[in-house]
Coordinates of C-alpha atoms in Angstrom, one line a residue:
M27 CA -0.2 0.1 -0.3
S28 CA 1.1 3.4 -0.7
I29 CA 2.6 5.8 1.8
T30 CA -0.3 8.2 0.9
G31 CA -2.6 5.2 1.7
N32 CA -1.3 4.2 4.7
I33 CA -1.2 7.7 6.3
S34 CA -5.1 7.8 4.7
N35 CA -5.5 4.3 7.3
L36 CA -3.8 6.5 9.8
F37 CA -6.7 9.3 9.7
G38 CA -8.9 7.3 9.3
F39 CA -8.8 5.5 12.7
L40 CA -7.1 8.2 14.5
G41 CA -11.4 9.9 13.7
G42 CA -12.8 6.4 14.1
L43 CA -10.8 6.9 17.6
G44 CA -12.7 10.5 18.1
M45 CA -16.0 9.7 17.0
F46 CA -16.2 6.3 18.9
L47 CA -15.1 8.5 22.4
Y48 CA -16.9 11.8 21.2
G49 CA -20.3 9.3 20.7
M50 CA -19.8 7.5 24.1
N51 CA -19.7 10.7 26.1
I52 CA -22.4 12.3 24.3
M53 CA -24.2 9.2 24.8
A54 CA -23.8 9.3 28.1
D55 CA -24.5 12.7 29.2
G56 CA -27.4 12.2 27.6
M57 CA -28.7 9.8 29.5
Q58 CA -27.8 11.4 32.7
K59 CA -29.5 13.5 32.3
T60 CA -32.2 11.2 31.2
A61 CA -32.2 9.8 35.1
G62 CA -31.8 13.6 36.4
G63 CA -33.1 14.4 39.5
K64 CA -33.8 9.6 39.8
M65 CA -30.3 9.7 40.5
S66 CA -29.8 12.2 43.5
H67 CA -32.7 9.9 45.1
F68 CA -29.5 7.2 44.2
L69 CA -27.2 8.0 47.6
G70 CA -30.3 8.0 49.5
M71 CA -31.2 3.9 49.0
L72 CA -28.2 3.6 50.4
T73 CA -28.0 1.8 53.8
N74 CA -24.7 -1.2 54.7
N75 CA -27.2 -3.6 52.5
R76 CA -23.8 -4.4 50.6
I77 CA -26.0 -5.9 47.6
M78 CA -28.1 -2.7 47.1
A79 CA -25.4 -0.9 47.5
V80 CA -23.5 -3.3 43.9
C81 CA -27.0 -3.3 42.7
L82 CA -27.3 0.8 42.5
G83 CA -23.5 1.2 41.7
A84 CA -24.5 -0.9 38.1
L85 CA -27.0 0.6 37.5
I86 CA -24.7 4.3 37.7
T87 CA -22.1 3.0 35.8
A88 CA -24.7 1.4 33.0
I89 CA -26.2 5.1 32.6
I90 CA -23.2 7.1 32.8
Q91 CA -21.3 4.9 30.8
S92 CA -17.9 4.3 33.0
S93 CA -17.1 2.6 36.1
G94 CA -14.3 5.3 36.6
A95 CA -16.5 8.7 37.4
T96 CA -18.7 6.5 39.6
T97 CA -15.4 5.3 41.1
V98 CA -14.3 9.2 41.7
M99 CA -18.0 10.2 43.0
V100 CA -17.7 7.3 44.8
V101 CA -13.5 8.2 46.6
G102 CA -15.5 12.9 46.4
F103 CA -18.5 10.8 49.1
V104 CA -15.8 8.8 50.5
S105 CA -14.0 11.8 51.4
A106 CA -17.0 14.8 52.1
G107 CA -18.3 11.7 54.6
V108 CA -22.0 10.7 52.8
L109 CA -20.8 7.3 52.2
N110 CA -19.0 5.0 54.7
L111 CA -16.4 2.5 53.2
T112 CA -18.4 -0.2 53.4
Q113 CA -20.7 1.1 50.9
A114 CA -17.7 2.2 49.0
V115 CA -16.7 -1.0 48.4
G116 CA -20.3 -2.1 47.3
V117 CA -20.8 0.5 44.9
I118 CA -17.3 -0.3 43.7
M119 CA -18.1 -4.1 43.2
G120 CA -21.6 -3.0 41.1
A121 CA -19.4 0.0 38.9
N122 CA -17.3 -3.1 37.6
I123 CA -20.3 -5.3 37.0
G124 CA -22.3 -1.3 34.8
T125 CA -19.3 -0.7 32.7
T126 CA -19.5 -4.0 30.9
I127 CA -23.0 -2.5 29.3
T128 CA -20.5 -0.5 26.5
A129 CA -18.5 -4.0 25.4
W130 CA -22.3 -5.5 24.5
I131 CA -23.2 -2.2 23.0
V132 CA -19.9 -2.6 20.8
S133 CA -20.9 -5.7 20.5
L134 CA -24.1 -5.2 18.6
S135 CA -21.8 -4.7 15.1
Q136 CA -21.5 -8.4 15.2
L137 CA -25.5 -8.6 14.4
G138 CA -25.7 -8.2 11.3
D139 CA -22.4 -10.4 9.7
A140 CA -25.6 -12.1 8.5
M141 CA -27.3 -9.0 6.4
E142 CA -25.8 -5.9 5.4
V143 CA -29.4 -4.5 6.7
M144 CA -28.9 -5.8 10.6
K145 CA -25.7 -4.2 11.4
P146 CA -26.5 -0.8 13.9
V147 CA -23.6 1.7 11.6
F148 CA -26.6 0.9 8.4
Y149 CA -28.7 2.9 10.8
A150 CA -25.7 5.1 12.1
P151 CA -26.4 8.4 10.0
L152 CA -29.6 8.1 10.4
L153 CA -29.5 8.4 14.1
I154 CA -27.1 11.4 14.2
G155 CA -29.8 13.3 11.3
I156 CA -33.1 12.5 13.8
G157 CA -31.0 13.2 16.9
S158 CA -29.5 16.4 15.2
L159 CA -32.9 17.6 14.6
M160 CA -33.7 17.5 17.7
V161 CA -31.2 19.1 19.2
L162 CA -31.3 22.3 16.9
F163 CA -35.7 22.5 16.1
T164 CA -36.9 21.7 20.1
K165 CA -37.7 23.1 23.2
K166 CA -38.6 20.2 24.9
Q167 CA -35.7 19.9 27.4
K168 CA -36.6 15.6 27.0
Y169 CA -36.7 16.0 23.1
R170 CA -33.5 17.9 23.4
T171 CA -31.5 15.5 25.6
A172 CA -33.4 12.1 24.0
G173 CA -31.5 13.3 20.1
E174 CA -27.8 14.1 23.0
I175 CA -28.3 10.1 23.1
L176 CA -29.1 9.3 19.8
V177 CA -26.6 11.3 18.3
G178 CA -23.9 9.7 21.0
L179 CA -25.4 6.4 19.4
G180 CA -24.7 7.1 15.9
L181 CA -21.4 8.6 16.1
L182 CA -19.9 5.6 18.6
F183 CA -21.4 3.1 15.7
M184 CA -20.3 5.8 13.5
G185 CA -16.4 5.7 14.9
L186 CA -16.2 1.2 15.6
E187 CA -16.9 1.6 11.7
F188 CA -13.4 3.9 10.7
M189 CA -11.7 2.2 12.3
S190 CA -12.4 -1.2 11.4
D191 CA -11.9 0.3 7.8
S192 CA -8.5 2.3 8.1
I193 CA -6.8 -1.0 10.4
S194 CA -8.5 -4.1 7.7
P195 CA -6.1 -4.1 5.0
Y196 CA -3.0 -5.0 7.7
T197 CA -5.4 -7.3 9.4
D198 CA -3.1 -10.1 7.1
A199 CA 0.3 -8.4 8.9
P200 CA 2.6 -10.0 10.5
V201 CA 2.7 -7.6 13.1
F202 CA -0.6 -8.1 14.6
S203 CA -0.2 -12.1 15.1
K204 CA 3.2 -11.9 16.0
A205 CA 2.2 -9.2 18.9
F206 CA -1.1 -10.9 20.1
E207 CA 1.1 -14.6 20.1
V208 CA 4.1 -12.7 22.2
L209 CA 0.9 -11.1 24.6
G210 CA -0.9 -14.4 24.4
S211 CA 2.2 -15.9 25.4
N212 CA 3.5 -13.4 28.6
P213 CA -0.3 -12.6 30.9
L214 CA 1.5 -10.3 33.0
L215 CA 2.7 -8.3 29.3
G216 CA -0.6 -9.0 27.9
M217 CA -2.0 -7.1 31.6
L218 CA 0.3 -4.5 31.6
I219 CA -0.2 -3.3 27.6
G220 CA -4.7 -3.5 28.8
A221 CA -3.5 -1.4 32.3
L222 CA -1.7 0.9 30.2
V223 CA -3.6 1.9 27.2
T224 CA -6.8 1.8 29.5
A225 CA -5.1 4.3 31.7
L226 CA -4.5 6.8 28.8
L227 CA -7.5 6.7 27.4
Q228 CA -8.7 7.4 31.7
S229 CA -11.7 4.8 30.2
S230 CA -12.4 0.6 29.6
S231 CA -15.0 0.9 27.8
A232 CA -12.5 2.4 25.4
S233 CA -10.1 0.3 25.6
V234 CA -11.9 -2.5 25.4
G235 CA -13.9 -1.4 22.3
I236 CA -10.7 -0.9 20.7
L237 CA -10.3 -4.3 20.7
Q238 CA -12.7 -5.5 20.5
T239 CA -13.3 -3.5 16.7
L240 CA -9.7 -5.5 16.3
A241 CA -11.6 -8.7 16.6
L242 CA -13.8 -7.4 14.8
N243 CA -10.7 -8.2 12.4
G244 CA -10.3 -11.1 13.2
V245 CA -6.9 -10.7 14.5
V246 CA -7.1 -11.4 18.1
T247 CA -6.0 -15.1 19.4
T248 CA -8.5 -15.8 22.7
N249 CA -5.3 -15.7 24.8
A250 CA -4.2 -12.4 24.6
A251 CA -7.8 -10.5 24.6
I252 CA -8.1 -12.3 28.1
Y253 CA -4.8 -11.3 30.1
I254 CA -5.7 -8.0 27.3
T255 CA -9.3 -7.4 29.2
L256 CA -8.0 -7.9 33.0
G257 CA -5.6 -5.7 32.2
Q258 CA -8.4 -3.3 31.0
N259 CA -9.7 -3.6 34.8
I260 CA -6.5 -2.7 36.0
G261 CA -6.5 0.6 35.0
S262 CA -10.1 1.8 34.7
C263 CA -8.5 2.4 38.2
V264 CA -6.2 4.5 37.4
T265 CA -8.7 7.5 37.6
A266 CA -9.4 7.4 40.9
M267 CA -6.7 6.6 41.9
L268 CA -5.0 10.2 40.9
S269 CA -8.5 11.8 41.4
S270 CA -8.4 10.5 45.3
V271 CA -4.1 12.3 45.8
G272 CA -3.8 14.5 47.8
G273 CA -7.4 14.1 50.1
S274 CA -8.6 12.6 53.2
R275 CA -6.9 8.8 54.7
T276 CA -10.9 7.8 53.8
A277 CA -10.5 8.8 50.1
R278 CA -7.7 7.3 49.5
R279 CA -9.1 3.7 51.2
A280 CA -11.3 4.4 48.4
A281 CA -9.7 4.0 45.3
V282 CA -7.3 2.0 46.9
M283 CA -10.7 -0.8 47.6
H284 CA -11.2 -0.8 43.6
L285 CA -7.3 -1.3 43.4
S286 CA -7.4 -4.1 45.2
F287 CA -10.5 -5.6 43.5
N288 CA -9.3 -5.7 40.6
I289 CA -6.4 -6.6 40.6
I290 CA -6.9 -9.2 43.1
G291 CA -9.7 -10.5 40.9
S292 CA -7.4 -9.9 37.6
L293 CA -4.2 -11.9 39.3
L294 CA -7.1 -14.7 39.9
F295 CA -8.5 -14.5 36.9
G296 CA -5.5 -15.0 35.3
I297 CA -3.8 -18.3 36.7
V298 CA -7.1 -20.1 36.0
G299 CA -6.2 -18.9 32.6
F300 CA -2.5 -19.1 32.4
V301 CA -3.8 -23.3 33.0
L302 CA -6.6 -23.1 30.6
F303 CA -4.6 -21.9 27.6
A304 CA -2.0 -25.0 28.8
M305 CA -3.4 -27.5 28.8
S306 CA -6.0 -26.4 25.2
P307 CA -3.2 -24.6 23.1
A308 CA -5.8 -24.8 20.1
L309 CA -7.9 -22.6 22.5
A310 CA -5.9 -20.5 23.1
A311 CA -4.4 -20.0 19.5
R312 CA -7.7 -19.2 17.7
N313 CA -9.5 -15.8 17.1
I314 CA -12.1 -15.0 19.4
T315 CA -15.3 -12.4 19.1
A316 CA -15.8 -8.8 19.9
M317 CA -19.3 -11.2 21.1
E318 CA -17.4 -13.2 23.1
I319 CA -15.4 -10.7 24.1
S320 CA -17.9 -8.7 25.7
M321 CA -18.8 -11.7 27.2
F322 CA -15.7 -12.2 29.3
H323 CA -16.0 -9.4 30.3
T324 CA -19.3 -9.1 31.8
V325 CA -18.8 -12.7 32.6
F326 CA -15.2 -12.0 34.9
N327 CA -16.5 -9.1 36.1
L328 CA -19.8 -10.8 37.9
V329 CA -17.8 -13.7 39.7
N330 CA -14.9 -11.6 41.2
T331 CA -17.2 -9.6 42.7
A332 CA -19.3 -13.0 43.5
V333 CA -16.5 -14.3 45.4
L334 CA -14.7 -11.3 46.6
F335 CA -18.1 -10.2 48.0
P336 CA -18.2 -12.1 50.8
F337 CA -14.8 -10.3 51.8
A338 CA -16.0 -6.9 51.6
N339 CA -15.2 -6.3 55.4
Q340 CA -10.9 -7.6 54.3
L341 CA -11.7 -5.2 51.3
V342 CA -11.5 -2.5 53.2
T343 CA -9.3 -3.4 56.0
L344 CA -6.8 -4.0 54.0
S345 CA -7.2 -0.5 52.7
G346 CA -6.1 0.2 55.9
I347 CA -3.4 -0.7 56.1
L348 CA -1.9 0.4 52.5
V349 CA -2.9 3.4 53.2
K350 CA -0.7 4.7 56.4
E351 CA -2.2 7.4 58.6
R352 CA -0.9 10.3 58.4
E353 CA 1.5 11.6 61.1
E354 CA -0.4 15.3 62.8
Q355 CA -3.5 14.8 60.6
P356 CA -5.5 17.3 63.0
E357 CA -9.1 17.4 63.3
E358 CA -11.1 20.1 61.5
D359 CA -14.4 20.1 62.7
S360 CA -15.4 24.3 62.2
E361 CA -18.8 23.4 60.4
E362 CA -17.3 25.6 57.2
A363 CA -14.6 22.6 57.3
V364 CA -17.5 20.3 57.1
A365 CA -19.0 22.3 54.8
L366 CA -16.3 22.1 52.8
K367 CA -15.9 18.6 52.6
H368 CA -19.2 18.2 51.3
L369 CA -18.0 20.4 48.7
D370 CA -16.4 18.1 46.9
E371 CA -15.1 19.2 43.0
R372 CA -15.3 15.2 42.5
I373 CA -19.0 14.9 42.4
F374 CA -19.6 17.3 39.2
E375 CA -18.4 13.4 38.0
S376 CA -22.9 13.7 38.2
P377 CA -24.4 16.7 37.2
A378 CA -27.8 15.1 39.1
F379 CA -25.5 14.5 42.4
A380 CA -23.7 18.0 42.4
V381 CA -27.0 20.1 42.9
E382 CA -28.0 17.9 45.0
T383 CA -25.4 18.3 47.4
A384 CA -25.4 21.9 46.8
A385 CA -28.7 21.5 48.3
L386 CA -28.0 19.9 51.0
E387 CA -24.8 22.5 52.3
V388 CA -27.5 25.1 51.8
I389 CA -30.0 23.5 54.0
H390 CA -26.9 23.1 56.5
M391 CA -26.7 26.8 56.0
G392 CA -29.5 27.3 56.5
Q393 CA -30.3 25.6 60.1
I394 CA -27.0 27.0 61.5
T395 CA -28.6 30.4 60.1
M396 CA -31.8 29.3 62.3
G397 CA -29.7 28.7 65.0
N398 CA -27.8 31.6 65.5
V399 CA -31.4 33.8 64.9
K400 CA -32.6 31.9 67.8
R401 CA -29.2 32.9 69.8
G402 CA -29.6 36.3 68.9
I403 CA -33.6 36.8 70.3
D404 CA -31.7 34.1 73.9
A405 CA -29.2 37.1 74.1
I406 CA -31.6 39.8 74.1
I407 CA -33.6 38.5 77.0
T408 CA -31.4 36.9 79.0
G409 CA -28.4 39.2 78.8
S410 CA -25.9 36.6 78.1
L411 CA -22.6 38.2 76.8
D412 CA -21.5 35.0 75.6
E413 CA -24.2 34.6 73.6
I414 CA -24.2 37.5 72.2
K415 CA -20.2 36.7 71.4
E416 CA -20.7 33.7 70.0
V417 CA -23.1 35.3 67.7
Y418 CA -20.8 37.0 65.8
E419 CA -19.1 34.4 65.7
V420 CA -20.8 32.5 63.7
E421 CA -21.9 34.7 61.8
K422 CA -18.3 34.7 60.5
T423 CA -19.2 31.1 59.8
I424 CA -22.3 31.7 57.6
N425 CA -20.4 34.5 55.8
R426 CA -17.4 32.2 54.4
M427 CA -20.2 29.4 54.0
E428 CA -21.5 31.7 51.6
K429 CA -18.5 32.5 50.1
M430 CA -17.9 28.8 50.2
L431 CA -21.2 28.2 48.4
T432 CA -21.0 31.3 46.0
E433 CA -17.5 29.0 44.4
Y434 CA -19.1 26.2 44.6
L435 CA -22.8 26.4 42.5
I436 CA -20.9 28.5 39.5
K437 CA -19.0 25.5 39.0
I438 CA -21.7 23.6 39.2
D439 CA -23.5 26.2 36.5
N440 CA -21.2 25.4 34.0
L441 CA -21.4 21.5 33.9
S442 CA -23.8 20.5 31.7
L443 CA -27.3 20.3 33.3
T444 CA -31.2 20.2 32.2
E445 CA -33.0 23.0 32.1
R446 CA -34.6 22.2 36.2
Q447 CA -31.7 21.9 37.3
K448 CA -29.7 25.0 36.2
Q449 CA -33.4 26.3 37.7
V450 CA -32.9 24.6 40.9
V451 CA -29.1 26.0 41.0
N452 CA -30.0 29.7 40.1
D453 CA -32.8 29.3 42.6
L454 CA -29.6 27.9 44.8
F455 CA -27.6 31.5 44.7
Y456 CA -30.8 33.3 45.8
S457 CA -31.1 31.5 48.0
V458 CA -27.4 31.8 50.0
S459 CA -28.2 36.0 49.2
D460 CA -31.5 35.8 51.3
I461 CA -29.5 33.6 54.2
E462 CA -26.5 34.9 54.4
R463 CA -29.3 38.4 54.5
V464 CA -30.5 36.6 57.5
G465 CA -27.5 35.9 59.5
D466 CA -26.9 40.5 59.1
H467 CA -30.3 40.0 60.9
A468 CA -28.8 37.9 63.0
E469 CA -25.8 39.6 64.5
N470 CA -28.6 43.3 64.2
L471 CA -30.0 40.8 67.5
A472 CA -27.0 40.1 69.0
E473 CA -25.6 44.7 68.5
S474 CA -28.5 45.5 69.6
A475 CA -29.2 42.6 72.8
E476 CA -25.4 44.3 73.5
Y477 CA -27.0 47.6 73.7
L478 CA -29.0 47.1 76.2
V479 CA -26.5 45.4 78.4
N480 CA -24.0 48.0 78.0
H481 CA -26.9 50.4 78.8
K482 CA -28.3 48.2 82.2
L483 CA -31.3 48.8 79.6
T484 CA -34.4 46.0 80.5
F485 CA -38.0 45.6 79.0
S486 CA -41.0 44.9 80.8
E487 CA -42.1 41.8 82.0
T488 CA -45.1 42.0 78.5
G489 CA -42.6 42.8 75.8
V490 CA -40.4 40.0 76.4
E491 CA -44.0 38.2 76.0
D492 CA -44.3 40.0 72.8
L493 CA -40.9 39.2 71.3
R494 CA -41.4 36.2 72.4
Q495 CA -44.6 35.6 70.6
I496 CA -43.2 37.1 67.0
S497 CA -39.8 35.3 67.3
D498 CA -42.2 32.6 67.9
S499 CA -43.9 32.4 64.5
V500 CA -40.4 33.4 62.7
F501 CA -38.3 31.2 63.3
K502 CA -41.7 28.3 62.6
G503 CA -41.7 30.8 58.7
F504 CA -38.0 29.8 58.6
G505 CA -37.9 26.2 59.3
C506 CA -40.8 25.4 57.4
A507 CA -38.9 27.5 54.0
I508 CA -35.5 25.5 54.9
E509 CA -38.1 22.2 55.4
A510 CA -39.3 22.9 52.0
R511 CA -36.0 22.9 50.9
R512 CA -35.3 19.8 51.7
T513 CA -38.6 18.1 51.1
G514 CA -39.6 20.0 48.7
N515 CA -43.4 19.1 50.0
M516 CA -45.6 22.0 49.1
D517 CA -47.5 22.0 52.5
M518 CA -43.7 24.3 53.5
V519 CA -44.3 26.6 51.8
R520 CA -48.0 27.1 52.1
K521 CA -46.9 27.0 55.4
V522 CA -44.4 29.9 55.1
S523 CA -46.7 31.8 53.7
K524 CA -49.0 31.6 56.7
Y525 CA -46.6 32.6 58.8
E526 CA -45.5 35.7 56.7
D527 CA -48.7 37.0 57.4
Q528 CA -48.7 36.0 60.6
V529 CA -45.5 38.3 61.5
D530 CA -46.8 41.1 59.7
S531 CA -49.9 41.4 61.4
L532 CA -48.0 40.7 64.7
E533 CA -45.3 43.5 64.1
E534 CA -47.3 46.0 62.9
E535 CA -49.7 44.9 65.9
L536 CA -46.5 45.4 68.6
R537 CA -45.6 48.4 67.3
E538 CA -48.7 49.8 68.2
K539 CA -48.9 48.3 71.8
H540 CA -45.2 49.7 71.7
I541 CA -46.3 53.3 71.0
E542 CA -48.9 53.3 73.5
R543 CA -46.2 51.7 76.5
L544 CA -44.2 54.4 75.9
S545 CA -46.8 57.6 75.8
K546 CA -47.5 56.8 79.3
G547 CA -44.1 56.2 80.6
E548 CA -44.5 52.0 80.7
C549 CA -41.1 51.6 78.6
A550 CA -38.0 54.1 78.4
P551 CA -37.4 55.7 75.3
S552 CA -34.4 53.9 74.7
S553 CA -35.9 50.4 75.6
G554 CA -38.3 51.3 72.6
V555 CA -36.6 52.3 69.9
I556 CA -34.2 49.7 70.1
F557 CA -38.2 47.3 70.9
L558 CA -38.6 49.0 67.7
D559 CA -36.1 47.7 65.9
I560 CA -35.3 44.5 66.6
I561 CA -39.2 43.9 65.4
S562 CA -38.1 45.4 62.5
N563 CA -35.3 42.6 62.3
L564 CA -37.6 40.0 62.9
E565 CA -39.5 41.2 60.1
R566 CA -37.5 41.2 57.9
I567 CA -36.3 37.9 58.4
S568 CA -39.5 36.1 58.2
D569 CA -40.0 38.8 54.2
H570 CA -36.9 36.6 53.6
A571 CA -38.4 32.8 54.6
Y572 CA -40.6 33.6 52.2
N573 CA -38.6 34.0 49.5
L574 CA -36.7 30.4 50.0
A575 CA -40.1 29.5 50.0
G576 CA -40.5 31.3 46.7
Y577 CA -37.9 29.3 44.7
I578 CA -39.4 26.1 45.5
K579 CA -42.7 26.6 44.6
K580 CA -41.6 28.6 41.0
E581 CA -39.4 24.4 41.4
L582 CA -42.4 22.5 41.3

């Protein structure tokens, strides 16, 4: 073949590989959007039931088409304290099973061996055409997302065809037979090659797809394919290992568990394969098909999970031995340190989870702020200097959390989100701002308390009772607003509106009553000004609670 022909085939292979990888990425992204908010509830289903964890790990990986991405998320969740290591090991096992679905999609190319019309690539241009029209000319998010999945699937099959056509002229070349003869006779070398290719591509699905493309052209021997596939499973751990670098010890242990699980399984299967091929040289030397690679890939991961499933606790223990405790590791337990742990960017691998995580931290910030408002009212009633000091300290925490959450939400907003997720992120921006303003009002209450203490001023028993009454309605309204964000319960939204009306009426009523007491000389003018300032701050807190509930109402 001429030099031009060789270069053309090289370009065809690289272009096909690019289409395959890009198609797989688009398809996975579309499928993840289709799952939408449902994925955010998967973790809530996780208990210490390891079978459930395996099933969910397989399901999530089947949706996002990447065991590496799932494991990176698991590392992030473990680091954030959302998952413990016992739960994580189950999800990791399931992720290995879920990743086999891509190999089966690639295997569809063999269905058309009998008839051209049966080949998926025959319909690939049609899929791309229909998908593109849906993306460009439909407004509904679900149709646009379905279009993305069709485009991705079409590109995936087109890419496989390009790669296959580029390789087919060389199938008789001695280099292929010699290469697979060497890899098939040396299990460790075969596994090493599989691991390196997967590590470079950062995807076991992609490297298995390339191996299957070679198998479609009849150049891959069974023994070489088995060893390379085993190595590919080890290479899939690289993404998670890199992700855990610099993370907490627990995060590194999660990544090591993934690596240990795949290495142990690959070594066991490698030994069995070596013995079997030594006993049956004919089996070792026969050409393997893409379908058979899919079958082995699936069987390996199912059997590996079944064999190591009873030893999950031992895998957790082994990770503790391999990942030593660092010396001088102070435990940070401040609220913002906890929030920073939870806002782990590894969770960005799944935008749906990232949005849910951000929402949970906004709720957390709201709960801290509500506690500070209560502390401010207690300081006014009791005159406690310790309470006043604590309000000021917590207000600094609230301000830092606002900055952290805003930065995190900006990053999430740049991810691939559905229209509804974009709406939620937008509302979370506003929610963070409203909650921070409530924190400022709590600080104002503390300043009022400090003024009362410094000037030795007090309120009458009637005044104190009035403050208790209005603050109780404010607490209930703000609490319902936070609960509405947590549960999405419309009844809570309605309750916030009811309490807001109560607070508005009370503020007007108490203002009139207080002015009346002042005119009768029952209250000192100095304390009177402070009283009016306090109920004004409480009324503004109620307004912000109403805003928070309004955002939820828009989303439902």
